[in-house]
GROMACS .gro file of C-alpha atoms in nm:
model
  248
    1UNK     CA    1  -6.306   4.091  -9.275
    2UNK     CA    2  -6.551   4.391  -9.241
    3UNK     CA    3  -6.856   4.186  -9.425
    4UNK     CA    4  -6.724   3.922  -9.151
    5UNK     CA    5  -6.821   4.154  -8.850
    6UNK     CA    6  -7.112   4.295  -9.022
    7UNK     CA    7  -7.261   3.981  -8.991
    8UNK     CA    8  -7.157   3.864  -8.721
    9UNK     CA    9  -7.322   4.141  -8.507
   10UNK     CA   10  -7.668   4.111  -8.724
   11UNK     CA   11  -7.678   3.744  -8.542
   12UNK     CA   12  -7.611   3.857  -8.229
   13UNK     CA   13  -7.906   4.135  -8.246
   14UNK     CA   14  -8.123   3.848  -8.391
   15UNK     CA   15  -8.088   3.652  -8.112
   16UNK     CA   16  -8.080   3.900  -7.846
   17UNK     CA   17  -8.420   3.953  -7.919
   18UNK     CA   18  -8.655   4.246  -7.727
   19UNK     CA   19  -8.893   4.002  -7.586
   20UNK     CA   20  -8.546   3.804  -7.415
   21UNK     CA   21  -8.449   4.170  -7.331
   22UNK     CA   22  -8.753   4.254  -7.131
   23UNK     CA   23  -8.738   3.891  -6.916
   24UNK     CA   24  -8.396   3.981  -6.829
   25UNK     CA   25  -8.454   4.308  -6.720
   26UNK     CA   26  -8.792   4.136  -6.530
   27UNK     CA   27  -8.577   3.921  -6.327
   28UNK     CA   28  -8.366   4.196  -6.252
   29UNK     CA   29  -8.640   4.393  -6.107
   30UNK     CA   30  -8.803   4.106  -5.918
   31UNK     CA   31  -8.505   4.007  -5.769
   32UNK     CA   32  -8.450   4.395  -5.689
   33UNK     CA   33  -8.794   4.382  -5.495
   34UNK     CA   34  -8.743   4.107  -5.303
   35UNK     CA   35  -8.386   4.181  -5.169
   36UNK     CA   36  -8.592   4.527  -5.047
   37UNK     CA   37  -8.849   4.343  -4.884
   38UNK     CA   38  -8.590   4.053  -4.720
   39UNK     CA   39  -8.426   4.434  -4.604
   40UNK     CA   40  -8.743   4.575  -4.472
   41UNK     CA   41  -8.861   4.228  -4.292
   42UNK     CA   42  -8.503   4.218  -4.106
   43UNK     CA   43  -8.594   4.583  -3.990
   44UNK     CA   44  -8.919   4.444  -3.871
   45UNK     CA   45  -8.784   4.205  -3.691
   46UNK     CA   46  -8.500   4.397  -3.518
   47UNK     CA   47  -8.755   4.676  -3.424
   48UNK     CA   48  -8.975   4.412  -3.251
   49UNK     CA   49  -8.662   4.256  -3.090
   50UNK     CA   50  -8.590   4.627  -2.940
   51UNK     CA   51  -8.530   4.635  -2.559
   52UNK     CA   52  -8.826   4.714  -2.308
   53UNK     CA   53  -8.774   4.971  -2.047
   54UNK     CA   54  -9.101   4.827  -1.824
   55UNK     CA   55  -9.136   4.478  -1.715
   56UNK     CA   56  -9.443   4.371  -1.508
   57UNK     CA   57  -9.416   4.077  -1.291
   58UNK     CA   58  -9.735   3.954  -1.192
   59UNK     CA   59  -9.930   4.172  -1.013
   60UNK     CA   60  -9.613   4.437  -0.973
   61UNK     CA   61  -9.562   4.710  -1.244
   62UNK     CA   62  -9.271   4.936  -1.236
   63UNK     CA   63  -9.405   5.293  -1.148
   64UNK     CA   64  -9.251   5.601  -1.236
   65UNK     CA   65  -9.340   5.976  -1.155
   66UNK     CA   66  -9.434   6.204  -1.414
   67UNK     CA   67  -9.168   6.431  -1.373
   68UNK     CA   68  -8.872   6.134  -1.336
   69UNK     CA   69  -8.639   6.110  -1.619
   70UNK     CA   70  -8.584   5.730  -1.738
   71UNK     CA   71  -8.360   5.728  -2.012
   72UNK     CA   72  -8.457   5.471  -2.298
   73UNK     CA   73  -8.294   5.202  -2.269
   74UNK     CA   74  -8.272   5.146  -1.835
   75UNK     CA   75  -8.499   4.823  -1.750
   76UNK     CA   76  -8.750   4.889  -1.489
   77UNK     CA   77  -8.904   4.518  -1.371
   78UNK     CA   78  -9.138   4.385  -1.099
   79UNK     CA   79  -9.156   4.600  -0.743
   80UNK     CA   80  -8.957   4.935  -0.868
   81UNK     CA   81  -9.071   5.260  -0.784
   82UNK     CA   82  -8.918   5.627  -0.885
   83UNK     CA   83  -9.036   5.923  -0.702
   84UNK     CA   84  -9.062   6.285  -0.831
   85UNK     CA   85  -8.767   6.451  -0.992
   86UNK     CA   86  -8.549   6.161  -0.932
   87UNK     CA   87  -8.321   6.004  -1.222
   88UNK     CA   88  -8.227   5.671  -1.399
   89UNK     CA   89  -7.954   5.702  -1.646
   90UNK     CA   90  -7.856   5.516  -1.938
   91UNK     CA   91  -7.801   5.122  -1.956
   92UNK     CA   92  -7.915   5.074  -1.553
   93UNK     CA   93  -8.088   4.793  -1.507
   94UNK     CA   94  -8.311   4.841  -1.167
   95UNK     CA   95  -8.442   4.456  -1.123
   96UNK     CA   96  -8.711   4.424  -0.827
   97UNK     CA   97  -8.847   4.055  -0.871
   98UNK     CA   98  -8.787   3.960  -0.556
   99UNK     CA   99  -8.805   4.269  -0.352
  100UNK     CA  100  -8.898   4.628  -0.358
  101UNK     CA  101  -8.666   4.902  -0.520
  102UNK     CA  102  -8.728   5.249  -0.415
  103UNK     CA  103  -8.569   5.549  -0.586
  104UNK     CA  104  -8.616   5.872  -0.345
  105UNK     CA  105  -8.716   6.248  -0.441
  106UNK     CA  106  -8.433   6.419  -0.647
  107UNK     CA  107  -8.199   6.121  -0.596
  108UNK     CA  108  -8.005   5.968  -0.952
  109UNK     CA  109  -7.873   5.677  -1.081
  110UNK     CA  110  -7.620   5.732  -1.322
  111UNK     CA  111  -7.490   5.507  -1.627
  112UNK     CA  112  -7.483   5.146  -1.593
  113UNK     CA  113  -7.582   5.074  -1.240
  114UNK     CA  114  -7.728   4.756  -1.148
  115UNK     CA  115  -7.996   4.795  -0.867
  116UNK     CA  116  -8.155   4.431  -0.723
  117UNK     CA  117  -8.333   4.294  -0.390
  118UNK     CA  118  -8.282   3.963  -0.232
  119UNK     CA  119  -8.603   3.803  -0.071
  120UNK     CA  120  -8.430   3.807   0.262
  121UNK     CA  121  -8.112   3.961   0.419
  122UNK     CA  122  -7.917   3.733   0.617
  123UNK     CA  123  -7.817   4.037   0.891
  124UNK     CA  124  -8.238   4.049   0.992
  125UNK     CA  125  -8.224   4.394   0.842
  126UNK     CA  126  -8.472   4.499   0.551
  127UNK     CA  127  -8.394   4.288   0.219
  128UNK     CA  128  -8.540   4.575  -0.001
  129UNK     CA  129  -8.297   4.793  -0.182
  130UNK     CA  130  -8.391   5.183  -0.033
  131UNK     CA  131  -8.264   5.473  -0.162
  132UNK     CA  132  -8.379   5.819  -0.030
  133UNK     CA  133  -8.385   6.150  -0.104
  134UNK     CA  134  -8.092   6.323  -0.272
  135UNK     CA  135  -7.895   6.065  -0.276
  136UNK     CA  136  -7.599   6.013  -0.592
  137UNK     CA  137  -7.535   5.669  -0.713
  138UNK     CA  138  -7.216   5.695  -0.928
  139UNK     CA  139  -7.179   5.527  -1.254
  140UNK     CA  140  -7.143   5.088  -1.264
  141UNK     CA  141  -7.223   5.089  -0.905
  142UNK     CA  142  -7.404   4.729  -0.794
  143UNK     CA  143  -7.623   4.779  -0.493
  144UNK     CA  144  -7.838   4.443  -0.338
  145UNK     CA  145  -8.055   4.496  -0.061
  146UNK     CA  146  -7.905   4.798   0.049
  147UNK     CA  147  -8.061   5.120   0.244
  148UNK     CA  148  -7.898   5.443   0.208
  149UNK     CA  149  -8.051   5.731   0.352
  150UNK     CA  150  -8.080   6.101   0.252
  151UNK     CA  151  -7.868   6.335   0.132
  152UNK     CA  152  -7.528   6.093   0.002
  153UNK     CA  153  -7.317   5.991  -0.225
  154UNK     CA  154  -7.158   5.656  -0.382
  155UNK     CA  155  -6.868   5.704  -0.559
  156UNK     CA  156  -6.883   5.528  -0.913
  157UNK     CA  157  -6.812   5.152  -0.892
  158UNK     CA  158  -6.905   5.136  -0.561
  159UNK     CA  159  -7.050   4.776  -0.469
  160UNK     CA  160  -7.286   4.756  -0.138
  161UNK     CA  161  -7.378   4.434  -0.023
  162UNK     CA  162  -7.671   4.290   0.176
  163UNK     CA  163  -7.783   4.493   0.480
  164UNK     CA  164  -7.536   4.752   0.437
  165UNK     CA  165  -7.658   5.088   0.563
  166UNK     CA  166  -7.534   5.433   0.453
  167UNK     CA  167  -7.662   5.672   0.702
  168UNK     CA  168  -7.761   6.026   0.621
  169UNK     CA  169  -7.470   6.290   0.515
  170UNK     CA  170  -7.210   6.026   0.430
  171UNK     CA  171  -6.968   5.999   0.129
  172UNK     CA  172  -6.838   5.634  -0.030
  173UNK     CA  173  -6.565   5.696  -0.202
  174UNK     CA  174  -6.577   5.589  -0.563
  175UNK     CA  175  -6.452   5.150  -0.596
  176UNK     CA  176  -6.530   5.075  -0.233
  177UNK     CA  177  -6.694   4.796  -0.158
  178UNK     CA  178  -6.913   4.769   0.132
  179UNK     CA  179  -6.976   4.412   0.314
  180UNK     CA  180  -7.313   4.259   0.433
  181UNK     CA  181  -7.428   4.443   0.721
  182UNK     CA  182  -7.186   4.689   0.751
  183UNK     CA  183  -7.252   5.037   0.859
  184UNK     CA  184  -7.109   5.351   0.764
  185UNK     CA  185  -7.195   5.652   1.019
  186UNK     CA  186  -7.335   5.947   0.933
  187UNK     CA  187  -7.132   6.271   0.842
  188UNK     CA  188  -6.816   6.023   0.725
  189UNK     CA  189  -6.640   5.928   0.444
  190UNK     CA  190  -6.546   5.549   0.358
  191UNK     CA  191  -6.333   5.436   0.113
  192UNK     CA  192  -6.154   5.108  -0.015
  193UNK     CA  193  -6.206   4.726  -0.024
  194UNK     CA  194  -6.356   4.653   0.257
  195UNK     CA  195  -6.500   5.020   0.302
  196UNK     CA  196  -6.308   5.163   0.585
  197UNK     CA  197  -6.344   5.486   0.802
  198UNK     CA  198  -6.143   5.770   0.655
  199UNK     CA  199  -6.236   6.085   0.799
  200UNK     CA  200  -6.495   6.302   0.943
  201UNK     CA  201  -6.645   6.573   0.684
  202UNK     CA  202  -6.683   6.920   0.722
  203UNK     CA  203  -6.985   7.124   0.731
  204UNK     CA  204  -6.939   7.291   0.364
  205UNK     CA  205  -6.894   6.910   0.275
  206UNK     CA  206  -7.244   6.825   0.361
  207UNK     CA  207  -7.381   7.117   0.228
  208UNK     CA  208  -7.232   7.073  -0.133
  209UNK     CA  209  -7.423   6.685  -0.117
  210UNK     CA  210  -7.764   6.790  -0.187
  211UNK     CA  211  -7.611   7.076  -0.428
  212UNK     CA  212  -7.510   6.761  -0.680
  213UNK     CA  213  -7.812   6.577  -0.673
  214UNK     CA  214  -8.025   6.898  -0.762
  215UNK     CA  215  -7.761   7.033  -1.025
  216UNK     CA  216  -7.839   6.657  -1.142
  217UNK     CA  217  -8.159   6.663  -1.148
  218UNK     CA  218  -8.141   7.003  -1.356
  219UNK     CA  219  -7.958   6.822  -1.608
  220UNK     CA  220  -8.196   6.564  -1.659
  221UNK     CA  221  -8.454   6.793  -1.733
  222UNK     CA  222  -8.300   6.921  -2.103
  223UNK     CA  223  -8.265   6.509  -2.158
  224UNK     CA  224  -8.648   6.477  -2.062
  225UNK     CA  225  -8.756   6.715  -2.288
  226UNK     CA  226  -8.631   6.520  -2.554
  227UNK     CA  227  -8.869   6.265  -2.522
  228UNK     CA  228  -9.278   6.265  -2.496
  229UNK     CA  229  -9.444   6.162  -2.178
  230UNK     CA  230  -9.678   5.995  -2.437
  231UNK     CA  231  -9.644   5.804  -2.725
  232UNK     CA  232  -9.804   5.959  -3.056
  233UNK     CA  233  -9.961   5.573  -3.125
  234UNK     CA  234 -10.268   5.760  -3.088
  235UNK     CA  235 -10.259   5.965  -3.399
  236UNK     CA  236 -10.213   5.641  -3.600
  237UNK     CA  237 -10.573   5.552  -3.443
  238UNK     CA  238 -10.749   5.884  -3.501
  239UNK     CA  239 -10.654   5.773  -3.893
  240UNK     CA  240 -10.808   5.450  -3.870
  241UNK     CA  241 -11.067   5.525  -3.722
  242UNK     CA  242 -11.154   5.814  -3.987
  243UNK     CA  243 -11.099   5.559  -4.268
  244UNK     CA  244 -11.314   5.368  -4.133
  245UNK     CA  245 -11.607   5.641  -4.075
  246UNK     CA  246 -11.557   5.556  -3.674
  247UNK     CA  247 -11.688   5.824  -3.459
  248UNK     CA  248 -11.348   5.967  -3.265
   0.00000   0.00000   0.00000
């Protein structure tokens, strides 16, 4: 029985020969490399596939201060503009392809807002979506067409319609919803579905509304510095150009 195995195994190393060894483990490696590169090509393609946060439209370009804070992945397109220390904040999409969208000094738009312009505004008031200065858009708020002037606030998930104004030193409670053409006075709050008039505020109030959108804007500042102003594509051609004995 012994002799039996002894032999057995001899024809089994026979066969199994080094040569048969070395293919196998050949095939192993080559199929090794190219599961790596189908890996690395599926990168490639979902980096390319990777959101943009500026979309020209013709002759419009979105333009954007040096000291605003965009966060990565808002979309800017066509006839948007964002003034000096003013705010865009994650997953807002700010679409001016019909009309112009204007984001005011030290004014924010938090997370998930959706800013757009009609070409025309069926009240005869401005179709261009206008927000001024210090001005606080709350989070998933939808505003089309809209002007709201300095120093407010909309609550989060606030919806303003076309032609709505929001005059100076107002409040919008947060889920109100504002109609086409309606006007909310200055120094009031609104609230509800349709906005209604719900009280007059009070001096401190008013005060404490430009207090938010600076201790906003303060905020922004430690995400900003985060990020480059510029990308760093330009040390990637300084190599190039060296390997190539190109003058810099």
């Amino acid at each position: 029985m012994a002799a039996l195995s002894r032999l057995s195994r001899k024809v089994l190393s026979s066969s199994l020969s080094r040569p048969s060894l070395i293919a196998l483990r050949g095939l192993s490696t080559d199929a090794a490399k190219v599961a790596a590169t189908a890996n690395a090509t599926d990168r490639l393609k979902w980096d390319y596939r990777g959101q943009r946060k500026i979309i020209p439209l013709g002759q419009w370009v979105p333009k954007i201060a040096v000291d605003a804070y965009v966060a990565p992945n808002v979309v800017l397109a066509g006839q948007v503009t964002v003034y000096d220390g003013s705010s865009v904040w994650n997953g807002s999409v700010l679409r001016g392809d019909l009309n112009k969208i204007t984001i005011g000094f030290c004014s924010n738009v938090q997370e998930r807002c959706v800013l757009h312009a009609a070409w025309s505004s069926p009240t005869g008031l401005p179709a261009e979506t206008s927000i001024e200065r210090f001005v606080t858009i709350g989070a998933y708020s939808l505003l089309r067409s809209c002007t709201i002037e300095p120093e407010c606030i909309i609550g989060q998930r606030s919806i303003l319609m076309e032609g709505s104004l929001v005059e100076t030193h107002s409040i919008l409670e947060a889920g109100s919803i504002v109609p086409p053409g309606r006007r909310i006075p200055t120094g009031e709050l609104w609230a509800g579905n349709p906005a209604r008039y719900v009280r007059t505020l009070t001096h401190e109030e008013i005060l404490e509304i430009p207090k938010l959108a600076v201790a906003i804007n303060d905020l922004s500042k430690s995400h900003f510095s985060e990020f480059l102003p510029y990308s760093t594509v330009y040390l990637e051609v300084e190599k190039l150009k060296k390997s190539l004995g190109i003058s810099i």
